[in-house]
PDB file of C-alpha atoms in Angstrom:
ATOM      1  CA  UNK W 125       1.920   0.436  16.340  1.00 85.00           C
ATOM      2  CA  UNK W 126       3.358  -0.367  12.851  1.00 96.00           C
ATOM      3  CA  UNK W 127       0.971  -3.366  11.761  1.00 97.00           C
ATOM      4  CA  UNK W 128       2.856  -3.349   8.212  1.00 98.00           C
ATOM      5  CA  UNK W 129       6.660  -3.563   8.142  1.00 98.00           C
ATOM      6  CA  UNK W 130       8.467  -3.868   4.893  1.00 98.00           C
ATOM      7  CA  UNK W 131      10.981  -6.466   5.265  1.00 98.00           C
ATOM      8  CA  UNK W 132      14.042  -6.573   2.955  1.00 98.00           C
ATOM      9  CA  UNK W 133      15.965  -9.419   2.136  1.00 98.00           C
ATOM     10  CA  UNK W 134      19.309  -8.935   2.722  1.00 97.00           C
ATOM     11  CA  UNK W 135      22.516 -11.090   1.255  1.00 95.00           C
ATOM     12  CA  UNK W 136      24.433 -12.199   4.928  1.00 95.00           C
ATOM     13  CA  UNK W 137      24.948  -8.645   5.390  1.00 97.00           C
ATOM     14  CA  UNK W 138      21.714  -6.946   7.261  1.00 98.00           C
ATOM     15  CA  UNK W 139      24.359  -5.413   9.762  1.00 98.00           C
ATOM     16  CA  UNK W 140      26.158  -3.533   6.996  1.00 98.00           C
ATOM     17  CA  UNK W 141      23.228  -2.596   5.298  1.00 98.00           C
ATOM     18  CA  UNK W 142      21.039  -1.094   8.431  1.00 98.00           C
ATOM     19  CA  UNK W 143      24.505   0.594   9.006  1.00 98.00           C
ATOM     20  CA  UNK W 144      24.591   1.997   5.783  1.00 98.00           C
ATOM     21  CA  UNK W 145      20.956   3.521   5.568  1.00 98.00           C
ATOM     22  CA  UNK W 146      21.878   5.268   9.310  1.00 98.00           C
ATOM     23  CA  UNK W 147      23.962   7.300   7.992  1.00 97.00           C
ATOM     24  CA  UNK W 148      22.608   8.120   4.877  1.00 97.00           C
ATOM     25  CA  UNK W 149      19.100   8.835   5.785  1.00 97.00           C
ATOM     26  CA  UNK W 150      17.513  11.427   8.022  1.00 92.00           C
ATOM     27  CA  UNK W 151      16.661  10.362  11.725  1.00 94.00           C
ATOM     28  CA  UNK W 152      17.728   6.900  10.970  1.00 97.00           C
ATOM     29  CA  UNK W 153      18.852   4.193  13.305  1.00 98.00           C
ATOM     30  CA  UNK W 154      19.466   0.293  12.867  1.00 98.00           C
ATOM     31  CA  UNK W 155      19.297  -2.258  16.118  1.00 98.00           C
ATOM     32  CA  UNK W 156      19.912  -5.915  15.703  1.00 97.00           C
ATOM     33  CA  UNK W 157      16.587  -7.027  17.117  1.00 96.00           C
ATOM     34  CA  UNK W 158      16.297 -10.848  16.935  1.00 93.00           C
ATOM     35  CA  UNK W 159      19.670 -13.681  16.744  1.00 92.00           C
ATOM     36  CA  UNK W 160      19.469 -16.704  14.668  1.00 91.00           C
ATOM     37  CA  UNK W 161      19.336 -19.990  17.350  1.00 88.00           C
ATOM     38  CA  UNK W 162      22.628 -21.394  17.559  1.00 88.00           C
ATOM     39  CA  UNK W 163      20.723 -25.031  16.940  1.00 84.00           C
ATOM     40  CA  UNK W 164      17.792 -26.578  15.475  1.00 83.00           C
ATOM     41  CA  UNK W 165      18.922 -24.365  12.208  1.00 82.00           C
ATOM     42  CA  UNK W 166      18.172 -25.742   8.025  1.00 80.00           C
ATOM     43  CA  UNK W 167      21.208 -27.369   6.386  1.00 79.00           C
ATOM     44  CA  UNK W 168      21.334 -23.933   4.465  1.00 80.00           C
ATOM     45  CA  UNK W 169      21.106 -21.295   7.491  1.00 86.00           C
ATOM     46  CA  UNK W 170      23.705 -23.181  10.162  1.00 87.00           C
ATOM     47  CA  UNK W 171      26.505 -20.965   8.912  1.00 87.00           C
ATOM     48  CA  UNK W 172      24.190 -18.361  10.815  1.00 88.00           C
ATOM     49  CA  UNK W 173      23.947 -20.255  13.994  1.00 91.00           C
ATOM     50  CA  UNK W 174      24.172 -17.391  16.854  1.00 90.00           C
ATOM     51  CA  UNK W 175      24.119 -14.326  14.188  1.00 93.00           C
ATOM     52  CA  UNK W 176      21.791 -11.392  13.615  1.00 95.00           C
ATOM     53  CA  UNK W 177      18.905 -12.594  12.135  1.00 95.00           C
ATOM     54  CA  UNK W 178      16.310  -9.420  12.189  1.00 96.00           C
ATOM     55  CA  UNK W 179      17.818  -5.706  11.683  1.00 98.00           C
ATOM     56  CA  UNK W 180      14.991  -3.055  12.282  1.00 98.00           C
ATOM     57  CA  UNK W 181      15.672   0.262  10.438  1.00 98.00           C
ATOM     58  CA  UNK W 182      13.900   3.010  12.011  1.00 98.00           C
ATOM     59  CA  UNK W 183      13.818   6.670   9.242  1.00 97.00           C
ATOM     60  CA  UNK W 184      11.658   8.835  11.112  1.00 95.00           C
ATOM     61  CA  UNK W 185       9.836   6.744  12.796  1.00 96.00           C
ATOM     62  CA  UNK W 186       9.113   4.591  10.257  1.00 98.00           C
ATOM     63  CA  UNK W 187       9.952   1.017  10.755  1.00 98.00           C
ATOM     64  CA  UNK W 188      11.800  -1.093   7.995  1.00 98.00           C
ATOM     65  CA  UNK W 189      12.845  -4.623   8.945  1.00 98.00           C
ATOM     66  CA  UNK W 190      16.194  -6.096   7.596  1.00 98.00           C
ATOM     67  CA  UNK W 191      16.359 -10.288   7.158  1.00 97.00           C
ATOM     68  CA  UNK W 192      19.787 -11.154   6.878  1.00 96.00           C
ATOM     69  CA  UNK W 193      19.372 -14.798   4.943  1.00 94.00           C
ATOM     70  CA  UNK W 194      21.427 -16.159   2.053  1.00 92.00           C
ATOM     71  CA  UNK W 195      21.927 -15.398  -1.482  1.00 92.00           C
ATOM     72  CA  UNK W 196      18.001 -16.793  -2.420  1.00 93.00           C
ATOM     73  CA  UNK W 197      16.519 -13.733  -3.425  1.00 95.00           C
ATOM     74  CA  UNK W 198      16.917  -9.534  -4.018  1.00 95.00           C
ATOM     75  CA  UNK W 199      14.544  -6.819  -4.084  1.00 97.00           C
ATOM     76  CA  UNK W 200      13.190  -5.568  -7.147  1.00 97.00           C
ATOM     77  CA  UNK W 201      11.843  -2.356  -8.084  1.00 97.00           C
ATOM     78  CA  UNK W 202       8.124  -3.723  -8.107  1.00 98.00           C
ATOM     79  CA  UNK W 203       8.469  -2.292  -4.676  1.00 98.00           C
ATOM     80  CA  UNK W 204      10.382   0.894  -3.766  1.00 98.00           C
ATOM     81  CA  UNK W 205      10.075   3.386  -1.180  1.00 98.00           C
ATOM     82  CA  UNK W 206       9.000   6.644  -1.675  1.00 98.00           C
ATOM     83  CA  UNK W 207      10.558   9.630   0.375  1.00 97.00           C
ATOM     84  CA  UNK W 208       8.675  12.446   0.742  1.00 95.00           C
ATOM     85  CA  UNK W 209      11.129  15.433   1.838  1.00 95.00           C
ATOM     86  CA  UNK W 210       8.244  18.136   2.823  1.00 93.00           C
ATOM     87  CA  UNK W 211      10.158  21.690   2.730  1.00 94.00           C
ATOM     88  CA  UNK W 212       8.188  21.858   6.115  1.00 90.00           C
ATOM     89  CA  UNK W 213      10.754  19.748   8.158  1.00 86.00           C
ATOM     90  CA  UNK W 214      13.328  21.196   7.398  1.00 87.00           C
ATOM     91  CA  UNK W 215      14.732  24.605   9.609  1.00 88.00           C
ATOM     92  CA  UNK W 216      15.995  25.943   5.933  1.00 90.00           C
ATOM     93  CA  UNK W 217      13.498  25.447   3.727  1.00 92.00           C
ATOM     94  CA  UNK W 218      13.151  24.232   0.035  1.00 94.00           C
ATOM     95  CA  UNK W 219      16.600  25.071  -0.269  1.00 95.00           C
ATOM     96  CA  UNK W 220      17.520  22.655   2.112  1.00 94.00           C
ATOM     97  CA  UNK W 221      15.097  19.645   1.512  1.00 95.00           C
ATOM     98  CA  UNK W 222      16.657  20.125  -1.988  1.00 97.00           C
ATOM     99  CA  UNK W 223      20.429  19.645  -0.420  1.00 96.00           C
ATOM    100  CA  UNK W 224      19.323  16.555   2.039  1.00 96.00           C
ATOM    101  CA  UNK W 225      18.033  15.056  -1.557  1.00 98.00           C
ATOM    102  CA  UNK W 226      21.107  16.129  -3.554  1.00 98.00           C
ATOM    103  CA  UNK W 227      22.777  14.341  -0.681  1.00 97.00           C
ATOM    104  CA  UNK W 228      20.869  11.141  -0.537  1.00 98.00           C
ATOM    105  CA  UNK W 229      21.204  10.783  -4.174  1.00 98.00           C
ATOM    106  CA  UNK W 230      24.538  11.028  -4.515  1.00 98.00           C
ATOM    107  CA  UNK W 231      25.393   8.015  -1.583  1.00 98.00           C
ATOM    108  CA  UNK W 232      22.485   6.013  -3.206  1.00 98.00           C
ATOM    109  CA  UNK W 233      23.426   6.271  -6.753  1.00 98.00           C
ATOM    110  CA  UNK W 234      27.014   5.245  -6.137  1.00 98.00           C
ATOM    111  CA  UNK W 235      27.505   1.551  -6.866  1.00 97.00           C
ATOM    112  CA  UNK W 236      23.749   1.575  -7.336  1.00 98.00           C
ATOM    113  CA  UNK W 237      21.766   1.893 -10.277  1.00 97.00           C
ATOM    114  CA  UNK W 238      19.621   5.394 -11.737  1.00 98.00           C
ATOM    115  CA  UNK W 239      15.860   4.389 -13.155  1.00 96.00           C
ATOM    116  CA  UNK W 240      14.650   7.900 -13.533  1.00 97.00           C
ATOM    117  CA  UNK W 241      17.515  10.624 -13.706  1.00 98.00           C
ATOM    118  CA  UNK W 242      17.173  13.278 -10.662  1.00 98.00           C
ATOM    119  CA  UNK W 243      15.316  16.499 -12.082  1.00 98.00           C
ATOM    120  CA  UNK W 244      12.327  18.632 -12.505  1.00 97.00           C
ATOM    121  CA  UNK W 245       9.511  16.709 -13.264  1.00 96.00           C
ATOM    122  CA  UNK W 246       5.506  17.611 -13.558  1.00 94.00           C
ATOM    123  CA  UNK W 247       4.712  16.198 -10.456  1.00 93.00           C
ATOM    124  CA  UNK W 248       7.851  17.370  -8.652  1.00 95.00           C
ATOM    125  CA  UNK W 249      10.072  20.195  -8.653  1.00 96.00           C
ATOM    126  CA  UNK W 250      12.594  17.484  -7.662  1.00 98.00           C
ATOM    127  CA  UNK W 251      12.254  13.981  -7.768  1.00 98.00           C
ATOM    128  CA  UNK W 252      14.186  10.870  -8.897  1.00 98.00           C
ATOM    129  CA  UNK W 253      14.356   7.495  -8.695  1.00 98.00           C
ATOM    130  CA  UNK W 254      17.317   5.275  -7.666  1.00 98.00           C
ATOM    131  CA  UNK W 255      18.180   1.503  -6.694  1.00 98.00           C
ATOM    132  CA  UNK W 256      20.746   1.646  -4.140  1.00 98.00           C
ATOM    133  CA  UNK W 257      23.904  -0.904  -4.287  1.00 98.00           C
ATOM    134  CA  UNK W 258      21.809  -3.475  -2.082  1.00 98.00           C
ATOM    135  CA  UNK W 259      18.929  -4.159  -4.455  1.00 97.00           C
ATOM    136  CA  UNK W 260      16.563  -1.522  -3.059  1.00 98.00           C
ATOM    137  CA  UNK W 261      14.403   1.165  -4.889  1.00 98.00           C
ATOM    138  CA  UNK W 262      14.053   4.752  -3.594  1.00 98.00           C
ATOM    139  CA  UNK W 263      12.110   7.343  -4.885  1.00 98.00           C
ATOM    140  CA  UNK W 264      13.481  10.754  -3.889  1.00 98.00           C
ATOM    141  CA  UNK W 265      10.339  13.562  -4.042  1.00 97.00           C
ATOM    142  CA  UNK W 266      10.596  17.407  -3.123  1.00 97.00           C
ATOM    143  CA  UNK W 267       6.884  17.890  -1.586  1.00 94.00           C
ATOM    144  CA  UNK W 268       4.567  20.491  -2.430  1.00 90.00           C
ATOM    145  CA  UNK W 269       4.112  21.909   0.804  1.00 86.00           C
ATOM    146  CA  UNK W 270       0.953  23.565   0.175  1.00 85.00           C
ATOM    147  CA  UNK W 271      -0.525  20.000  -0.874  1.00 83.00           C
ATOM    148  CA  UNK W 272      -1.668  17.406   1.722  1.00 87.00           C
ATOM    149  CA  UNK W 273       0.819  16.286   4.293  1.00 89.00           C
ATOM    150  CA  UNK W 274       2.148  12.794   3.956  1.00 91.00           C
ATOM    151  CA  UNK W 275       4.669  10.730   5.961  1.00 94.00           C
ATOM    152  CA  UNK W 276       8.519  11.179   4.928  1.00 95.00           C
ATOM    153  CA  UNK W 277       8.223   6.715   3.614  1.00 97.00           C
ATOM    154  CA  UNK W 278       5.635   5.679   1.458  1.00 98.00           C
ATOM    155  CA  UNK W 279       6.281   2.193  -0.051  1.00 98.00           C
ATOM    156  CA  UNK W 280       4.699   1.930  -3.517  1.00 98.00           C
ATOM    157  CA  UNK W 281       3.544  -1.484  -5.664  1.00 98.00           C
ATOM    158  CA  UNK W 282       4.677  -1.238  -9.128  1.00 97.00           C
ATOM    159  CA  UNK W 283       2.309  -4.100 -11.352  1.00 96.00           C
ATOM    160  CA  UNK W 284       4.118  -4.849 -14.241  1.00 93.00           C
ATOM    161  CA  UNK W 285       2.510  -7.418 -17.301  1.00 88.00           C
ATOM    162  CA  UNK W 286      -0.073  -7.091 -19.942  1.00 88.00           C
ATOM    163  CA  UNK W 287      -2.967  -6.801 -18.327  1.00 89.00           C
ATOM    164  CA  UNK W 288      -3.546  -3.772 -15.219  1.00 91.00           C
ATOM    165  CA  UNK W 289      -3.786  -5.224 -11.895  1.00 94.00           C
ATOM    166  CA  UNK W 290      -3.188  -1.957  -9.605  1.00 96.00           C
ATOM    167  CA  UNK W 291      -6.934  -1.395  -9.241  1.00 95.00           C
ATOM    168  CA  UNK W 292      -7.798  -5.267  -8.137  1.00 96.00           C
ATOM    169  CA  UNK W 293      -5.374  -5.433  -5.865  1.00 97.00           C
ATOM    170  CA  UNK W 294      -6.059  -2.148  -3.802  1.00 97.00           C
ATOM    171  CA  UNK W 295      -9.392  -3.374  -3.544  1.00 97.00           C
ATOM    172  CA  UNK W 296      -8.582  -6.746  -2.337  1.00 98.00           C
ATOM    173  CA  UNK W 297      -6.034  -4.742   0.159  1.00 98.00           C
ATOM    174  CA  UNK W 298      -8.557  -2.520   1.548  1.00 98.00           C
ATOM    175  CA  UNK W 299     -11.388  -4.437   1.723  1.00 97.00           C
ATOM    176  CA  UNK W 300      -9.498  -7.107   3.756  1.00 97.00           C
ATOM    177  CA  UNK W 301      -7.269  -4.781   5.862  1.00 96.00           C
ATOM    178  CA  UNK W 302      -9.302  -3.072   8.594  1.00 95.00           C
ATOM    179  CA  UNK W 303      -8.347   0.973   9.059  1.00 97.00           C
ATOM    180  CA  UNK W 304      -7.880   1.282   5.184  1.00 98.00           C
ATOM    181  CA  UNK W 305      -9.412   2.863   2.154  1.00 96.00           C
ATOM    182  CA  UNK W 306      -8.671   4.669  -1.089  1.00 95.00           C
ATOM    183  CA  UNK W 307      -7.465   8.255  -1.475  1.00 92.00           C
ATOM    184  CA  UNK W 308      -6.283  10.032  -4.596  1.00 91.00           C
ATOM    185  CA  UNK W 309      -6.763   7.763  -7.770  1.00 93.00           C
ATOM    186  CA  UNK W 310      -5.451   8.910 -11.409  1.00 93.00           C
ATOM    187  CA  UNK W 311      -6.014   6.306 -14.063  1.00 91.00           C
ATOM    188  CA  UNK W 312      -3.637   5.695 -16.729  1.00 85.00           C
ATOM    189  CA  UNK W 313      -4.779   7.165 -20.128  1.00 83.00           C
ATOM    190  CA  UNK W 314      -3.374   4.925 -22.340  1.00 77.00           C
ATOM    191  CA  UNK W 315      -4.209   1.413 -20.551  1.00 77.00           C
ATOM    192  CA  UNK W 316      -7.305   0.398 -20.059  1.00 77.00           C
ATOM    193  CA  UNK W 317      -8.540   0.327 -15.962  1.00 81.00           C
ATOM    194  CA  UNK W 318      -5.306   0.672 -14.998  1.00 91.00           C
ATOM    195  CA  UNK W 319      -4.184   3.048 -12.483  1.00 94.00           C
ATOM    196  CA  UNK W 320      -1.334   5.876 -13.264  1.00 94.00           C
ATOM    197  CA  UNK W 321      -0.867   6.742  -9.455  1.00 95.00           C
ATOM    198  CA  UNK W 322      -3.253   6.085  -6.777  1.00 96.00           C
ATOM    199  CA  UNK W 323      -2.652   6.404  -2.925  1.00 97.00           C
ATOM    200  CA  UNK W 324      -5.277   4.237  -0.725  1.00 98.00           C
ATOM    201  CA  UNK W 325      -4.551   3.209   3.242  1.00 98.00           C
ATOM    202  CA  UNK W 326      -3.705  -0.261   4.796  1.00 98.00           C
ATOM    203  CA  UNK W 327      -4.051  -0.853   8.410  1.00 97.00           C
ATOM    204  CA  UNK W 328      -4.057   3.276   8.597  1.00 97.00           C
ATOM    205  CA  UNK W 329      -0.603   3.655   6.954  1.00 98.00           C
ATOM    206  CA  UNK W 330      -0.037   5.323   3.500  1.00 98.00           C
ATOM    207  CA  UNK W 331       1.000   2.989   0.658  1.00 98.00           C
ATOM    208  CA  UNK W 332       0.997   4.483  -3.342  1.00 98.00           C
ATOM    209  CA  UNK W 333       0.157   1.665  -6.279  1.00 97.00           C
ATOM    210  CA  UNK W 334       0.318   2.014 -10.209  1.00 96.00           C
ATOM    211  CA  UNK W 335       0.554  -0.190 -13.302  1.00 94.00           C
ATOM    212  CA  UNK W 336       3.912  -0.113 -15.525  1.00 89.00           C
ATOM    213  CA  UNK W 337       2.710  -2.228 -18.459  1.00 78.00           C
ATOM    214  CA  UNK W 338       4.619  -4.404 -20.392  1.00 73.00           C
ATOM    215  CA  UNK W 339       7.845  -2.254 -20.604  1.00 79.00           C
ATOM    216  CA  UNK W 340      10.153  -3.885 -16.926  1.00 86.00           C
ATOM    217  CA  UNK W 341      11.591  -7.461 -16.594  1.00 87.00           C
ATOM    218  CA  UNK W 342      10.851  -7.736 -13.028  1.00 92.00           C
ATOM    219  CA  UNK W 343       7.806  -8.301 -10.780  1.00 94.00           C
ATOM    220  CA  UNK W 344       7.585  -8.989  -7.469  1.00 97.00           C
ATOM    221  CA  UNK W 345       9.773 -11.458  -5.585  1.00 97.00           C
ATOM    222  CA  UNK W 346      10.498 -12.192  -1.674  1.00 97.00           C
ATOM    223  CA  UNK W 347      12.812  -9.916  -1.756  1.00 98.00           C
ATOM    224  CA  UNK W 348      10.485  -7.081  -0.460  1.00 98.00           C
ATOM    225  CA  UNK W 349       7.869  -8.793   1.270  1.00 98.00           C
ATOM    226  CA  UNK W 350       5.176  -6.913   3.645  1.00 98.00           C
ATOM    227  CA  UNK W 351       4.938  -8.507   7.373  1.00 98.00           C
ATOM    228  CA  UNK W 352       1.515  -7.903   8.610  1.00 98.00           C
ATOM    229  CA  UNK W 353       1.090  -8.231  12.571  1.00 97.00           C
ATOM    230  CA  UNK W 354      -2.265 -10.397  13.592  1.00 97.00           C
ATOM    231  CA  UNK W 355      -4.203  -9.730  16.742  1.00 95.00           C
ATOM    232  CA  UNK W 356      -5.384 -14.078  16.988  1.00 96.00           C
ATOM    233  CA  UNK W 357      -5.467 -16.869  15.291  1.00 97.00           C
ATOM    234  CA  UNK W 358      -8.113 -16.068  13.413  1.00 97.00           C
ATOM    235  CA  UNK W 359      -7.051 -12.974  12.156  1.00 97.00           C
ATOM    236  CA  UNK W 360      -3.721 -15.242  10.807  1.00 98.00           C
ATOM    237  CA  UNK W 361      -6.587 -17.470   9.021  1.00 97.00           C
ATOM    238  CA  UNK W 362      -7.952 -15.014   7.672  1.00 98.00           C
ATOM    239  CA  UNK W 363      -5.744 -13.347   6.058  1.00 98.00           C
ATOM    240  CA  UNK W 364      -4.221 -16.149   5.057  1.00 98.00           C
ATOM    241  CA  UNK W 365      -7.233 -17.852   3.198  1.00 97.00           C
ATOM    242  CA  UNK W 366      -7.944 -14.585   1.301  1.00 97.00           C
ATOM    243  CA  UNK W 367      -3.765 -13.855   0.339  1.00 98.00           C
ATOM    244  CA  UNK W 368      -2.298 -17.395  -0.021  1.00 97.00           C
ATOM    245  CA  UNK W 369      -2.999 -18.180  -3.799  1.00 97.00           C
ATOM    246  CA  UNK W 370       0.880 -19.679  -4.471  1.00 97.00           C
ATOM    247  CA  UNK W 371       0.985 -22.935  -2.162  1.00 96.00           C
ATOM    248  CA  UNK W 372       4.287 -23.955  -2.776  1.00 95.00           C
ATOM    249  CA  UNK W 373       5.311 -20.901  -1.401  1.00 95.00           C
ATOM    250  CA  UNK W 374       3.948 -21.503   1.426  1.00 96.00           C
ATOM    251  CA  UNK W 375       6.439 -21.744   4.488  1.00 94.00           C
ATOM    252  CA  UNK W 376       6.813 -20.098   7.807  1.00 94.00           C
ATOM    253  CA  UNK W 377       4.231 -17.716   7.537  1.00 96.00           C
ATOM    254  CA  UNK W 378       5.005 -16.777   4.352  1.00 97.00           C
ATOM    255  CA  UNK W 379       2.216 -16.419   1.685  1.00 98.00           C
ATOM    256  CA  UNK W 380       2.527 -15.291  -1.580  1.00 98.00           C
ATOM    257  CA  UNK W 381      -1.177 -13.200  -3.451  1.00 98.00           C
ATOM    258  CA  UNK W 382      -3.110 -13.621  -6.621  1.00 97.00           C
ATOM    259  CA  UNK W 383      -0.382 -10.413  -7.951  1.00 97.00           C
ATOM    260  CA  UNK W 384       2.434 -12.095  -6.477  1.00 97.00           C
ATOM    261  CA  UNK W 385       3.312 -10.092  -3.592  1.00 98.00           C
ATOM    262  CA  UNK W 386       5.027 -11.981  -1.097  1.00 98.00           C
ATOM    263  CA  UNK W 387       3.573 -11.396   2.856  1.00 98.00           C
ATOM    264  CA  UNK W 388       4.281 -12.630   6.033  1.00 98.00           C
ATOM    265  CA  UNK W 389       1.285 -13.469   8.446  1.00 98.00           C
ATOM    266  CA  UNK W 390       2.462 -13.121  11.989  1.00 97.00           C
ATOM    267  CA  UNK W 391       1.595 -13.019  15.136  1.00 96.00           C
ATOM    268  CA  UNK W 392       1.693  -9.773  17.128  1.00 95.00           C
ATOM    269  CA  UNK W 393       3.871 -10.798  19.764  1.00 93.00           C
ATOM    270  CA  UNK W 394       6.186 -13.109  17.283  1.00 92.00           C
ATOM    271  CA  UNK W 395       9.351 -12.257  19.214  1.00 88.00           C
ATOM    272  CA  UNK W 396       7.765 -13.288  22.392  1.00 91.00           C
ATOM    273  CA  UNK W 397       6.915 -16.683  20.767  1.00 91.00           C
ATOM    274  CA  UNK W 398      10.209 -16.582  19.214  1.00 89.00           C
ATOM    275  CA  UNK W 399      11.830 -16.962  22.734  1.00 88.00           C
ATOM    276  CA  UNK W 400      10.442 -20.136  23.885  1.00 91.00           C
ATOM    277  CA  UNK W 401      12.367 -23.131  24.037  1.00 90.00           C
ATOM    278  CA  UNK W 402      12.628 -24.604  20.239  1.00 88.00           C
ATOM    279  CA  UNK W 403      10.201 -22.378  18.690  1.00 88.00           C
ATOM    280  CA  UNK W 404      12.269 -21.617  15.475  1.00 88.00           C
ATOM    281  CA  UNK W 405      12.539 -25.065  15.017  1.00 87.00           C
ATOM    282  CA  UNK W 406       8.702 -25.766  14.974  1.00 93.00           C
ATOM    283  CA  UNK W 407       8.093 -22.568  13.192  1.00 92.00           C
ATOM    284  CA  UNK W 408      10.479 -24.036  10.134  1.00 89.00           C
ATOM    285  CA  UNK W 409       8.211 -27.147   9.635  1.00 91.00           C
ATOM    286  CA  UNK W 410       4.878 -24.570   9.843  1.00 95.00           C
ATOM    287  CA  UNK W 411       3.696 -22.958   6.641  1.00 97.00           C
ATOM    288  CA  UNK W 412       0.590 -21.307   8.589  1.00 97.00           C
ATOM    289  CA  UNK W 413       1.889 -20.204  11.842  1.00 97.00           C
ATOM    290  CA  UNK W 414      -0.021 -21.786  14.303  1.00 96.00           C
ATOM    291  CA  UNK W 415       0.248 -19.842  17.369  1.00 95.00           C
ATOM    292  CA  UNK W 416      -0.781 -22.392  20.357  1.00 95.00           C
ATOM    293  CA  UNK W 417       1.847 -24.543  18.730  1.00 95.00           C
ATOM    294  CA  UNK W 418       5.083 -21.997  19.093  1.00 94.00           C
TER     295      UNK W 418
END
């Protein structure tokens, strides 16, 4: 099981977007996997009454949850996804991991937006990075396939501001997330303990982290928020004590961390709960979810 699912926020069109990554992405599906009530609905969401609310993107097994919601917020490139296109799945080779890149680019680029121009880089015969036309940051990577295997999405942090803050929050991360720990760690030369690359482990899947300085006008926002799957209750209070440090954002489940990463503390069997009688309802007025009271 999946204990960490990226969710993206998505503009009152989840159903176009899961569509759209389908088809562009390799072994890629989208299922509508959760409707909004058709009552007990906010002023601001009744215009969804009875729609898709949850779209889960599946890209090789990997899970990627779609919210469709209003106009409120966008991804930003403090979180992106990294594909890793290993030569080593594919029948034909380099040559052909290069093509299903070449390919990828090209859809993603259009009507989106290019951060680092696709090309020949130190750490990557091929590699480039892209925000596609809904908000969302991809970076496209050719894989050594003599290095160590990793899985084809890797979602990365990106801490942006004056002082580093990749190191901190990996340790928070792993030290509060069972099944984790640190891997690969390169610091940054030229800024003082903070972190050029590093890879570490949450909940047994791989993440990537690094500090960009100064230089970017964004930071994280809700618009890429991680959805972590609890066990109990007290897992959920927990986690929450240690990540909530933001409590007007507070709401639903939603927490938002010292860094400003936005999670969502959840019960494991949250679409279970989800189909009782009024449940949405009582889960709007919640900010910690309180499972005996779904």
């Amino acid at each position: 099981m999946q204990r960490i699912v990226p969710n993206v926020w998505c503009q009152g069109n989840a159903v176009e977007v899961g569509e759209f990554y389908s088809a562009v992405l390799p072994q890629t599906s989208a299922e509508t996997t959760m409707n909004y009530p058709t009552e007990g609905l906010l002023d601001f969401q009744r215009d969804f009454a009875g729609q898709p609310l949850v779209v889960d993107v599946t890209v090789s097994g990997y899970q990627i949850r779609l919210i469709n919601a209003g106009h409120e917020f966008r991804p930003t490139p403090a979180i992106s996804f990294i594909l890793n296109m290993d030569p080593l799945l594919f029948d034909g080779g380099e040559d052909e991991a290069r093509t299903r890149i070449q390919s990828i680019w090209e859809v993603f680029a259009e009507g989106g937006q290019v951060r680092m121009e696709l090309g020949e880089y130190p750490f990557s015969k091929l590699y480039g990075w892209v925000e596609d036309r809904f908000g969302v940051n991809w970076q496209l990577m050719l894989s050594d396939p003599a290095g160590e295997r990793r899985p084809l999405v890797i979602p990365q942090f990106l801490f942006t501001g004056p002082v580093a803050q990749a190191q901190q929050a990996i340790e928070l991360y792993t030290g509060l997330i069972p099944d984790s720990g640190t891997g690969t760690v390169m610091p940054h030369p030229d800024e003082a303990n903070g972190i050029m690359f590093a890879e570490f482990q949450l909940a047994g899947q791989w993440f990537s982290g690094m500090d960009g300085g100064t230089d970017h006008d964004f930071t994280f926002t809700p618009g890429l928020s991680l959805e972590i799957s609890c066990a109990d209750q007290d897992e959920i209070d927990r986690l929450w004590e240690a990540l909530s440090s933001v409590p007007e954002a507070e709401q639903c489940g939603w927490v938002v961390d010292r860094y400003g990463v936005s999670w969502q503390i959840v019960p494991q069997n949250m679409g279970e709960l989800m189909q009782h009688p009024g449940a949405f309802a009582r889960m709007l007025d919640m900010k910690k979810l309180i499972i005996a009271e779904l």
